[in-house]
PDB file of C-alpha atoms in Angstrom:
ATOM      1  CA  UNK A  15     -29.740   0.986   0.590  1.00 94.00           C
ATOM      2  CA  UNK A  16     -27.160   4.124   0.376  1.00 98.00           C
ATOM      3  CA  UNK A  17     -25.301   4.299   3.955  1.00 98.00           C
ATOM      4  CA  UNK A  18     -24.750   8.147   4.315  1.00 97.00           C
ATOM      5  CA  UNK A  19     -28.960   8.369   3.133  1.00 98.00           C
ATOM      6  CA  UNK A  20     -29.744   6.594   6.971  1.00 97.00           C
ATOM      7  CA  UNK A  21     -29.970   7.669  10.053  1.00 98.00           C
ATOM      8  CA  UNK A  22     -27.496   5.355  12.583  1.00 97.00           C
ATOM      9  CA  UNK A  23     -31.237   3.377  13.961  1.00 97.00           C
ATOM     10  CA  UNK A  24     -31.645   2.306  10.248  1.00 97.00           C
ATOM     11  CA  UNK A  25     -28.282   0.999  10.161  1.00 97.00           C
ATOM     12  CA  UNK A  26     -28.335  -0.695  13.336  1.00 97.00           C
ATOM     13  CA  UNK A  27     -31.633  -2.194  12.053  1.00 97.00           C
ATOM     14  CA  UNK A  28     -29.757  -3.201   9.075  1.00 97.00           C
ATOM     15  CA  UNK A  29     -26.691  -5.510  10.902  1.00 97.00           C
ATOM     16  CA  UNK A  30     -28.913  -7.123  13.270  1.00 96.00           C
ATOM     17  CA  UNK A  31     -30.163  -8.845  10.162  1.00 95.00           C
ATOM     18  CA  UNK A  32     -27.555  -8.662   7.073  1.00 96.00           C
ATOM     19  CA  UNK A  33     -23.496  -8.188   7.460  1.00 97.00           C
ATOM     20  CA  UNK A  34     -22.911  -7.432   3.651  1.00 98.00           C
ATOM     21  CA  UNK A  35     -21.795  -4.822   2.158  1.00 98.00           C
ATOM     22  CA  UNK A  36     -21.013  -3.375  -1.202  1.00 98.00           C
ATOM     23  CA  UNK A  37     -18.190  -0.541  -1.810  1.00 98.00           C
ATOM     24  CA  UNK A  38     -18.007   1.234  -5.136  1.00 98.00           C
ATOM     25  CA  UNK A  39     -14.687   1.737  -6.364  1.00 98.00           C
ATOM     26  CA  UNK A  40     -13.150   3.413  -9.443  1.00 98.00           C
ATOM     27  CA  UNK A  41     -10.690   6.064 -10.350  1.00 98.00           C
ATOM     28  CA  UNK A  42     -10.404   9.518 -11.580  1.00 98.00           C
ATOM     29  CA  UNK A  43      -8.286   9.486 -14.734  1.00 98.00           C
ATOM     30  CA  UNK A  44      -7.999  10.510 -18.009  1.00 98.00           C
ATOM     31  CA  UNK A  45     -10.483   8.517 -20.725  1.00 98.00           C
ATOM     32  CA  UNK A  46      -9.807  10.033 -23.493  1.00 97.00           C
ATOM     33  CA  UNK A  47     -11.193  13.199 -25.427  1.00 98.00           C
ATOM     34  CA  UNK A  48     -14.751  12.076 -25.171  1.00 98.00           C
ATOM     35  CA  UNK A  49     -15.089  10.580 -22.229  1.00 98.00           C
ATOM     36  CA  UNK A  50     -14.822  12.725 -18.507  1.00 98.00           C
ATOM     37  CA  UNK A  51     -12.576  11.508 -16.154  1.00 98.00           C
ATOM     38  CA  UNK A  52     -15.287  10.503 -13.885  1.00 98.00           C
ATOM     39  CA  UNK A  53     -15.784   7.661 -16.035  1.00 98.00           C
ATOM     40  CA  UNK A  54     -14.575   4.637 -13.785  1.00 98.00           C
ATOM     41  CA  UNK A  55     -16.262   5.361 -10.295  1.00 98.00           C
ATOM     42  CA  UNK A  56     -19.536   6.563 -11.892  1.00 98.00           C
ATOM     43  CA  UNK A  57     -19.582   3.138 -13.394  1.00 98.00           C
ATOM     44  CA  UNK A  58     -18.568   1.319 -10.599  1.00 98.00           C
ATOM     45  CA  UNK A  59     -21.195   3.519  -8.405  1.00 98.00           C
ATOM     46  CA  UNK A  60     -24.130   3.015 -10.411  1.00 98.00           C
ATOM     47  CA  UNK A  61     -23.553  -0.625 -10.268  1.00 98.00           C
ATOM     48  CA  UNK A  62     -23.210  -0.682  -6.965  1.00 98.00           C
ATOM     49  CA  UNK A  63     -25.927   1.055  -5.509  1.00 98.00           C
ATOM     50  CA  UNK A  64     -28.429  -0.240  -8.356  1.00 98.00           C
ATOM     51  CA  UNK A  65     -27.270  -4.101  -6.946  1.00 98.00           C
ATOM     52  CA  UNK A  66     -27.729  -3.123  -3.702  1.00 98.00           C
ATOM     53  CA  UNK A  67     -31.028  -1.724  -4.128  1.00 97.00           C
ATOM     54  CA  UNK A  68     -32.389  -4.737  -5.662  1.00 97.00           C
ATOM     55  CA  UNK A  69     -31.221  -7.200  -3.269  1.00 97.00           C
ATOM     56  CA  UNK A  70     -31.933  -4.774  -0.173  1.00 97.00           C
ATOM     57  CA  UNK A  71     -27.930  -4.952   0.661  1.00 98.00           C
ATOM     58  CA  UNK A  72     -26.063  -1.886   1.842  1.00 98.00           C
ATOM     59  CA  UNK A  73     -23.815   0.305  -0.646  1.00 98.00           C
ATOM     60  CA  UNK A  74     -21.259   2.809   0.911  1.00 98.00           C
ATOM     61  CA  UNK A  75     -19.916   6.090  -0.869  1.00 98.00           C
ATOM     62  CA  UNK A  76     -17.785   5.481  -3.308  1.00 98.00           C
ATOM     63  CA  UNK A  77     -13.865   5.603  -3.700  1.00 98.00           C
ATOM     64  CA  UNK A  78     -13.601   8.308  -6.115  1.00 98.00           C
ATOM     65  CA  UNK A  79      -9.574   7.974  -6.336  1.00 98.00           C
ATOM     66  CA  UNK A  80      -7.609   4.703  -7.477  1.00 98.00           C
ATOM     67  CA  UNK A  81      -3.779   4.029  -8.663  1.00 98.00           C
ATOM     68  CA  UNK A  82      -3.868   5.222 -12.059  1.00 97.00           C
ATOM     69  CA  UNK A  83       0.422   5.934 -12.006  1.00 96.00           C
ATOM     70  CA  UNK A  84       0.177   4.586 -15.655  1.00 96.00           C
ATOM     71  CA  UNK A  85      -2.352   7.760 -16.872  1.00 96.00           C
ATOM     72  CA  UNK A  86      -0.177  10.725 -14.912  1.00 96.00           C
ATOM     73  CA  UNK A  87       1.243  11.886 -18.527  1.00 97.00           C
ATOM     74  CA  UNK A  88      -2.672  13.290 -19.284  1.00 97.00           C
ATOM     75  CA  UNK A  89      -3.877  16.179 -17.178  1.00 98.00           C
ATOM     76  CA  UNK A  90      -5.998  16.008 -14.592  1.00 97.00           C
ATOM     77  CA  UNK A  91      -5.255  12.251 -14.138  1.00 98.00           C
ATOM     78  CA  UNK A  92      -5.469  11.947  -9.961  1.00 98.00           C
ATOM     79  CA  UNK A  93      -3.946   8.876  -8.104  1.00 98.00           C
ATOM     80  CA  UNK A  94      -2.745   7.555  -5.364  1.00 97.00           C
ATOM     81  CA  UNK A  95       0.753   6.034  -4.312  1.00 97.00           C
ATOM     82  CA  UNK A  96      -0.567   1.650  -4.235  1.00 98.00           C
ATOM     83  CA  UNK A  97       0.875   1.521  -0.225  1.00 98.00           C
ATOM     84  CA  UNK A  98      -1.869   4.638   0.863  1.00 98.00           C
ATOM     85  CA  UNK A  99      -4.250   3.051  -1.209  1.00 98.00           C
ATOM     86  CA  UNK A 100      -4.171  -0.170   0.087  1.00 98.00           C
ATOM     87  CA  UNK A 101      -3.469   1.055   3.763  1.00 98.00           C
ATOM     88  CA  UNK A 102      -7.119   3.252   3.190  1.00 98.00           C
ATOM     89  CA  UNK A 103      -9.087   0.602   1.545  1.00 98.00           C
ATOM     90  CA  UNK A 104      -8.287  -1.690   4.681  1.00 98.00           C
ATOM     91  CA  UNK A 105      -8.850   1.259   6.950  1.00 98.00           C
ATOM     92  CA  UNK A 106     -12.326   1.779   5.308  1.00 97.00           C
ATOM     93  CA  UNK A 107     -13.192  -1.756   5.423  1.00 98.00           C
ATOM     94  CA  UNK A 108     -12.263  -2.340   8.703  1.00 98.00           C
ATOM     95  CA  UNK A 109     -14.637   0.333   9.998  1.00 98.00           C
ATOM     96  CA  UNK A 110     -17.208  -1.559   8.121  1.00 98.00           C
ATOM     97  CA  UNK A 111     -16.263  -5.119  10.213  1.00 98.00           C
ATOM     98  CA  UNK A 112     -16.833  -2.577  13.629  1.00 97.00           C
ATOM     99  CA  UNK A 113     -19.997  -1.999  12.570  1.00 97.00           C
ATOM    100  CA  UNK A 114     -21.085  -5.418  12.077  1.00 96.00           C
ATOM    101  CA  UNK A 115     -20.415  -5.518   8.398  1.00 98.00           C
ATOM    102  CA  UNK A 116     -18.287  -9.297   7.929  1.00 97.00           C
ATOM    103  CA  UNK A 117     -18.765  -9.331   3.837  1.00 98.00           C
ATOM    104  CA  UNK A 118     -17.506  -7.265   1.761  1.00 98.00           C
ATOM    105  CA  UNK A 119     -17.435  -6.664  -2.164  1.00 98.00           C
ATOM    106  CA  UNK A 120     -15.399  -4.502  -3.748  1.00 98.00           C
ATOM    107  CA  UNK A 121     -17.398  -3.521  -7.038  1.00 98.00           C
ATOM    108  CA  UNK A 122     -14.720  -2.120  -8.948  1.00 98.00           C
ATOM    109  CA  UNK A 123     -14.315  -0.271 -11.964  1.00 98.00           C
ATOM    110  CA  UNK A 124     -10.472   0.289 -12.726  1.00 97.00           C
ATOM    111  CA  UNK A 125      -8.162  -2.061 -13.399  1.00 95.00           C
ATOM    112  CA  UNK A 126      -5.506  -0.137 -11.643  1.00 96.00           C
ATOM    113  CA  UNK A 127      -7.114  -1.090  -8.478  1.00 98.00           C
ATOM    114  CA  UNK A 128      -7.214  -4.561  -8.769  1.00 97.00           C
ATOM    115  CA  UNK A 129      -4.069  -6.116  -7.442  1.00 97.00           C
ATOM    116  CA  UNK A 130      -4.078  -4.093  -4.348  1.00 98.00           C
ATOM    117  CA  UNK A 131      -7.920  -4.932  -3.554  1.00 98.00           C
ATOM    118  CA  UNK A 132      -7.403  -8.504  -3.357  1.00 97.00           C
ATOM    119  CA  UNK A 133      -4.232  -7.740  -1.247  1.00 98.00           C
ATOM    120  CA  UNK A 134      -6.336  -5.743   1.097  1.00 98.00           C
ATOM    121  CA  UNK A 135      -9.108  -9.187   1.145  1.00 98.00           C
ATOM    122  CA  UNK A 136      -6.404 -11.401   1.714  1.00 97.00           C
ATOM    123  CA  UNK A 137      -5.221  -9.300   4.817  1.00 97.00           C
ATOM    124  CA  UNK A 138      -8.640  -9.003   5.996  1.00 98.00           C
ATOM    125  CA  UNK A 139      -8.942 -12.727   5.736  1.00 97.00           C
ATOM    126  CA  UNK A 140      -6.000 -13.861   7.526  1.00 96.00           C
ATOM    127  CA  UNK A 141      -7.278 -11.396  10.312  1.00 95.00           C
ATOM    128  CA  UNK A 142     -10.640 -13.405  10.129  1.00 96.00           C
ATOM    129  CA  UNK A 143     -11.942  -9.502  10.466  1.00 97.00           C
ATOM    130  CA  UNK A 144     -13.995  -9.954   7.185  1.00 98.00           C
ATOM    131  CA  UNK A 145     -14.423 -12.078   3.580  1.00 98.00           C
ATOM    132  CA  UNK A 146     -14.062  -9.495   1.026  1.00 98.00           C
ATOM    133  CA  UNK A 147     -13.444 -10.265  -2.532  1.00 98.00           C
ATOM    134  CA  UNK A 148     -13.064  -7.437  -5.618  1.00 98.00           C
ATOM    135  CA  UNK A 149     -15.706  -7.919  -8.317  1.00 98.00           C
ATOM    136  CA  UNK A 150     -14.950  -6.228 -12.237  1.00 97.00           C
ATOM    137  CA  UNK A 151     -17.634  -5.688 -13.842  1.00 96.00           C
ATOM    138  CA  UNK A 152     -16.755  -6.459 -17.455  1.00 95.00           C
ATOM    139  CA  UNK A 153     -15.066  -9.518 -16.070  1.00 95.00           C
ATOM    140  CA  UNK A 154     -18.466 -10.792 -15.244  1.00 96.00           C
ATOM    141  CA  UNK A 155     -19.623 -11.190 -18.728  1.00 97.00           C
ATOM    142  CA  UNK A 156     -16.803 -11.120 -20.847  1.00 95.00           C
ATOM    143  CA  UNK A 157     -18.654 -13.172 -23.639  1.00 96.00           C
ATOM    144  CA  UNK A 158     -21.576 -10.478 -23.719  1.00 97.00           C
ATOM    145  CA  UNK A 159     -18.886  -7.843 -23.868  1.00 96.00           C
ATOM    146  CA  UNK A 160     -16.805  -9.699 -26.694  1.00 94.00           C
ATOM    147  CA  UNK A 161     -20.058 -10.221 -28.621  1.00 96.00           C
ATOM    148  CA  UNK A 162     -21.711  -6.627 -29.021  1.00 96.00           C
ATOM    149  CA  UNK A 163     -18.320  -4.744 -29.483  1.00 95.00           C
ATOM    150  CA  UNK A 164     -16.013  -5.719 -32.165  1.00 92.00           C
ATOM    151  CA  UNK A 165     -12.966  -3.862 -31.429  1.00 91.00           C
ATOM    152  CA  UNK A 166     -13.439  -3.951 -27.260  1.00 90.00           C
ATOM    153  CA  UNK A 167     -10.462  -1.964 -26.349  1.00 87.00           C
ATOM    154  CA  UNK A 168      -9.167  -2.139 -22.682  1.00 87.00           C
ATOM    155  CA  UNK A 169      -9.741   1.487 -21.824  1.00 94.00           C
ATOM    156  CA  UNK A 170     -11.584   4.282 -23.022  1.00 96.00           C
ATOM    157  CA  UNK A 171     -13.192   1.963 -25.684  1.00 96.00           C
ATOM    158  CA  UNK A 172     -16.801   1.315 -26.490  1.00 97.00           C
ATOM    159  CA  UNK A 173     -17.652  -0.722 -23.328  1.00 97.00           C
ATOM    160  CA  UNK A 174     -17.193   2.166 -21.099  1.00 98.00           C
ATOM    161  CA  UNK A 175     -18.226   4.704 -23.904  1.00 98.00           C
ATOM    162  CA  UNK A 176     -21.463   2.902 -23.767  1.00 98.00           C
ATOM    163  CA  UNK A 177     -21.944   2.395 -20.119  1.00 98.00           C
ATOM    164  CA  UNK A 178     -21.651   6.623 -19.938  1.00 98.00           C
ATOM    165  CA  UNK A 179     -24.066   6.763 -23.043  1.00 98.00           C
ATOM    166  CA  UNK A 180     -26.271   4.983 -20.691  1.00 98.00           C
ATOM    167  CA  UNK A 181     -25.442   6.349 -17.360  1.00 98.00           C
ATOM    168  CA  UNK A 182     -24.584   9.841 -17.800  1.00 98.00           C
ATOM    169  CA  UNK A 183     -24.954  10.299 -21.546  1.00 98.00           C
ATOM    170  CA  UNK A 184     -24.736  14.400 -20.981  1.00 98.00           C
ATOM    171  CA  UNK A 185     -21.166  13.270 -20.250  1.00 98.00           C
ATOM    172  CA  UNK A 186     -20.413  11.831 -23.536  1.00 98.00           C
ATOM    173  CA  UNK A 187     -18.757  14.219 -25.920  1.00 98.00           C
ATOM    174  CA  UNK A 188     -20.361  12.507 -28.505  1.00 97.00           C
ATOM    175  CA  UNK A 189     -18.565  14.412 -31.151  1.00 97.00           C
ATOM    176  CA  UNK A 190     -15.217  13.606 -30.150  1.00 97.00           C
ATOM    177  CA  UNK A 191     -16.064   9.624 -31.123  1.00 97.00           C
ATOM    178  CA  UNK A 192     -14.225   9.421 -34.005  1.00 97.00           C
ATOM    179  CA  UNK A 193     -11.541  11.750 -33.004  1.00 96.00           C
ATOM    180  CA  UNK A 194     -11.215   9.195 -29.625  1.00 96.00           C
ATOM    181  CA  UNK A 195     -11.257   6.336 -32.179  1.00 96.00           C
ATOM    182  CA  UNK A 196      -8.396   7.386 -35.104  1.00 96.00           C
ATOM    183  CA  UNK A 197      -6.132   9.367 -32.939  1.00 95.00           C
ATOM    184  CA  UNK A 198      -5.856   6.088 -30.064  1.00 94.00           C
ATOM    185  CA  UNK A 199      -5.718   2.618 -30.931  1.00 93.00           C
ATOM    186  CA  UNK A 200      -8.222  -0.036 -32.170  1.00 92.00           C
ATOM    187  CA  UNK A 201      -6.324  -2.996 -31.356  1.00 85.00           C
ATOM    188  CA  UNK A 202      -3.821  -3.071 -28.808  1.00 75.00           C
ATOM    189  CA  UNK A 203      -1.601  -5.647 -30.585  1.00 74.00           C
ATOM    190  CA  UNK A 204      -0.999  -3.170 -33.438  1.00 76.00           C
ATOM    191  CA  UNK A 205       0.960  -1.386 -30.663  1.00 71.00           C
ATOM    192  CA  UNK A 206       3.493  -3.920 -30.199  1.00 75.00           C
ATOM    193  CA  UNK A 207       2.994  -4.272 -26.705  1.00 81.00           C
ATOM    194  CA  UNK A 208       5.408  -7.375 -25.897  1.00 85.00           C
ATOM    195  CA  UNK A 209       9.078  -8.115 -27.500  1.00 87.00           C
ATOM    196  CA  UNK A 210       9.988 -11.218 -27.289  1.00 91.00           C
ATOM    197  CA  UNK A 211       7.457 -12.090 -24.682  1.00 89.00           C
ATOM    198  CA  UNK A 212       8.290  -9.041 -22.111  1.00 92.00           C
ATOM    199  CA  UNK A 213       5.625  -6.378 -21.920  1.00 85.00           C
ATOM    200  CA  UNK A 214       7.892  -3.022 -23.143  1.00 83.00           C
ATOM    201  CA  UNK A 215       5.041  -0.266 -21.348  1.00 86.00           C
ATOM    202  CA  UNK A 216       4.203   1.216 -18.246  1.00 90.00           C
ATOM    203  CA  UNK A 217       1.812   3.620 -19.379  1.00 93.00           C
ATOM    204  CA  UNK A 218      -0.845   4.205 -21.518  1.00 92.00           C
ATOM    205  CA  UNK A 219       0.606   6.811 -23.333  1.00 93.00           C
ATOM    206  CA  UNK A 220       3.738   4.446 -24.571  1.00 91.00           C
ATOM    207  CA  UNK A 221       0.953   2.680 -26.794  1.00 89.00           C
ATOM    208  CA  UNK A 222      -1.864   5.107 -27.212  1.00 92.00           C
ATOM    209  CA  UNK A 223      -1.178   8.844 -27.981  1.00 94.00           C
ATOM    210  CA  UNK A 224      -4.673   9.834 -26.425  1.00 96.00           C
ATOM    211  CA  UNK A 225      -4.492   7.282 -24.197  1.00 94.00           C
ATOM    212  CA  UNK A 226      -7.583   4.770 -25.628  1.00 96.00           C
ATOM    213  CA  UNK A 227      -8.086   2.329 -27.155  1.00 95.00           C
ATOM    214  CA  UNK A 228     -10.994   0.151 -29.546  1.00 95.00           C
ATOM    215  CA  UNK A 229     -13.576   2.017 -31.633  1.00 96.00           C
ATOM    216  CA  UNK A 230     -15.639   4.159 -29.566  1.00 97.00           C
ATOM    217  CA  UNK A 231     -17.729   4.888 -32.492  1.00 97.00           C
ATOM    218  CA  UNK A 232     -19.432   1.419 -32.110  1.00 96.00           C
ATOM    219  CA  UNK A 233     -21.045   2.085 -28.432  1.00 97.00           C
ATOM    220  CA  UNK A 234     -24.440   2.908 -28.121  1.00 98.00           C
ATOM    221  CA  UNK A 235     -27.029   3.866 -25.373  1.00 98.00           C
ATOM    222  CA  UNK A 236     -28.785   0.778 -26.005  1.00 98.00           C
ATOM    223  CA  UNK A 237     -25.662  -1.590 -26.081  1.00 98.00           C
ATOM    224  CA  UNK A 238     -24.619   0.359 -22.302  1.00 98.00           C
ATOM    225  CA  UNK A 239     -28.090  -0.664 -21.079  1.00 98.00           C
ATOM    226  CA  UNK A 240     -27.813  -4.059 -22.060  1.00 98.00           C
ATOM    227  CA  UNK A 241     -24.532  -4.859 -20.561  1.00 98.00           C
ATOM    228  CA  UNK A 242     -25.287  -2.440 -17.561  1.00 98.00           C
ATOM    229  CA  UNK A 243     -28.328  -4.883 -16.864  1.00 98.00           C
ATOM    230  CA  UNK A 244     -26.420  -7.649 -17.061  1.00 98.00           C
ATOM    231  CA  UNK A 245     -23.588  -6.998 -14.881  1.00 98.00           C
ATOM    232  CA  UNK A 246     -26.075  -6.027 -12.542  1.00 98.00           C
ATOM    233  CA  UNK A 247     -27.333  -9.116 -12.158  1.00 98.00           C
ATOM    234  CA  UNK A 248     -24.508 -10.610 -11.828  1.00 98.00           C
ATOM    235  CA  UNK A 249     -23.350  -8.622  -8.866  1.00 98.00           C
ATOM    236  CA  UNK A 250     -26.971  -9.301  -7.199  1.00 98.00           C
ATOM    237  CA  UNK A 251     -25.862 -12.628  -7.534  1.00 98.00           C
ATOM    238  CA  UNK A 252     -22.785 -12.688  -6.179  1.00 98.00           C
ATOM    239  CA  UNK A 253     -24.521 -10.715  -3.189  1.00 98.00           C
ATOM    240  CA  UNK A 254     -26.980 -13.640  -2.991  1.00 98.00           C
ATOM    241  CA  UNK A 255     -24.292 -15.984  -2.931  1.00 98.00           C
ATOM    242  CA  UNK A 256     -21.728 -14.236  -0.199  1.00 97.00           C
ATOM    243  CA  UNK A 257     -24.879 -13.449   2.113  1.00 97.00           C
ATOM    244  CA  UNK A 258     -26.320 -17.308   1.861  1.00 97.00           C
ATOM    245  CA  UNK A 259     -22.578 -18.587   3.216  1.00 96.00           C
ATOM    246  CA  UNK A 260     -21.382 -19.732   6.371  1.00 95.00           C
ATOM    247  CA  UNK A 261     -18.700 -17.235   7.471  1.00 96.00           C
ATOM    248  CA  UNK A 262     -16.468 -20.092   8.785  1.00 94.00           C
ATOM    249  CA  UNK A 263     -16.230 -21.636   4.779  1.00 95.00           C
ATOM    250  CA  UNK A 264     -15.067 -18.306   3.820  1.00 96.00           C
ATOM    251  CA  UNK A 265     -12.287 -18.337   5.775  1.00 95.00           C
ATOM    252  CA  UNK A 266      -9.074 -19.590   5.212  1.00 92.00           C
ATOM    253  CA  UNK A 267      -8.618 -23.653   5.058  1.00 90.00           C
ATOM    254  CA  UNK A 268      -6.351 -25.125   7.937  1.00 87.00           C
ATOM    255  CA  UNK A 269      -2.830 -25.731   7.217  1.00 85.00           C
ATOM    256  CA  UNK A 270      -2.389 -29.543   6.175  1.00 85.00           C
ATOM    257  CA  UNK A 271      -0.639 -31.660   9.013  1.00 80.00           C
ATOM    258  CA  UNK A 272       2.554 -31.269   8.959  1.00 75.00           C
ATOM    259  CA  UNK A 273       3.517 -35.026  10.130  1.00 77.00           C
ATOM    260  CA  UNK A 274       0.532 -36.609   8.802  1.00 75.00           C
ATOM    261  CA  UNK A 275       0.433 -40.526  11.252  1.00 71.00           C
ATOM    262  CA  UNK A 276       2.649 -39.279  13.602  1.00 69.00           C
ATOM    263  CA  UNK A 277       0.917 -39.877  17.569  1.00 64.00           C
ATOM    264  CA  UNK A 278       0.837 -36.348  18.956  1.00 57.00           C
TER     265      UNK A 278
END
């Protein structure tokens, strides 16, 4: 169920019975020469709204621009300063809770965005306004993803090569594979990214010249269906799970006494 597809009776029909809601989120960044910058929030939006669909929850419009600081040296890289971005996501999430909306989960698709998510959920926790928790979608099968693709790469690799090939495969520059593949880097270790334990980058660019990394060459349309299914499912179950629990045991715990056997 898209929000901005109903009229405001739907949606009131909708929070008399459900208070969940899912919010695409991704980023509009560089992805190397074969993928479009679009790459993060079409992923994270055709996640979203394909969970939402199949468990009847509702899916906003989605957050087209993250923090992506660490891509600026590539054009066309857009981002937001982390204090606006948090300060908008809570914004956005409390309109939600004033419509009756008191779950919320953040179906991101850029790592960029993930600190400051779960910064925005704890605020909206303490508040007691609203449980919302961010959700990656590679995270959610990480096994799947380490078993199809042998050189995974954290960005710009074959995962999200594949998930385009599957969403929006006119997207896919398909003959700029191998070009993504030899002029980044396969493995991130060969870039020395620690010495003597202390990560030595900020940006992609200090490891990767075009800014990826894995072998894109490996993805497939089939292998982006197959992991597109099942991080769907996943999220339908995480939906499942958020909507089936008692809003008071997903608050915060009480504080433990502080003079535990004293008479008060």
């Amino acid at each position: 169920m898209y929000l901005a597809d109903q009229t405001w009776p739907e949606l009131g029909d909708y929070v008399a019975e459900e208070s969940v809601a899912v919010v695409p989120l991704g980023s509009t960044e560089q992805h190397g020469p074969h993928l479009p910058l679009a790459t993060d929030h079409l992923i994270a939006e055709a996640l979203a709204r394909e969970a939402a669909d199949r468990a009847g929850y509702l899916c906003t419009p989605t957050i087209n621009v993250g923090v992506s600081t660490h891509h600026m040296q590539f054009h066309g890289t857009m981002s937001v300063d982390p204090p606006q971005f948090r300060d908008y996501v809570e914004s956005f999430s409390r309109n939600l809770t004033y419509h009756g909306i008191d779950r919320i989960v953040y179906v991101n698709a850029h790592g960029g965005n993930m600190q400051h998510l779960r910064e925005v959920g704890r605020r909206l926790r303490e508040d007691e306004a609203a449980f919302a928790v961010e959700w990656m979608w590679d995270e959610s099968i990480p096994e799947l993803v380490s078993d199809i693709f042998e050189h995974n790469g954290p960005h710009g690799g074959p995962k999200e090569t594949a998930m385009i090939m599957h969403i929006a495969p006119e997207l896919v520059r398909e003959d700029k594979l191998e070009a993504a593949r030899d002029g980044g880097v396969v493995n991130l270790l060969d870039g020395n990214p620690t010495i003597h334990g202390a990560r030595n980058y900020y940006d992609a660019i200090d490891n990767s010249e075009n800014g990826v990394f894995g072998d894109q060459t490996d993805a497939t349309p089939e292998k982006g269906e197959e992991i597109f299914e099942a991080a769907t499912e996943q999220l339908v179950q995480l939906l499942d799970w958020l909507d089936d629990a008692r809003f008071s045991d997903l608050m915060a715990k009480p504080h433990v006494d502080p003079q535990p056997g004293s008479r008060r």
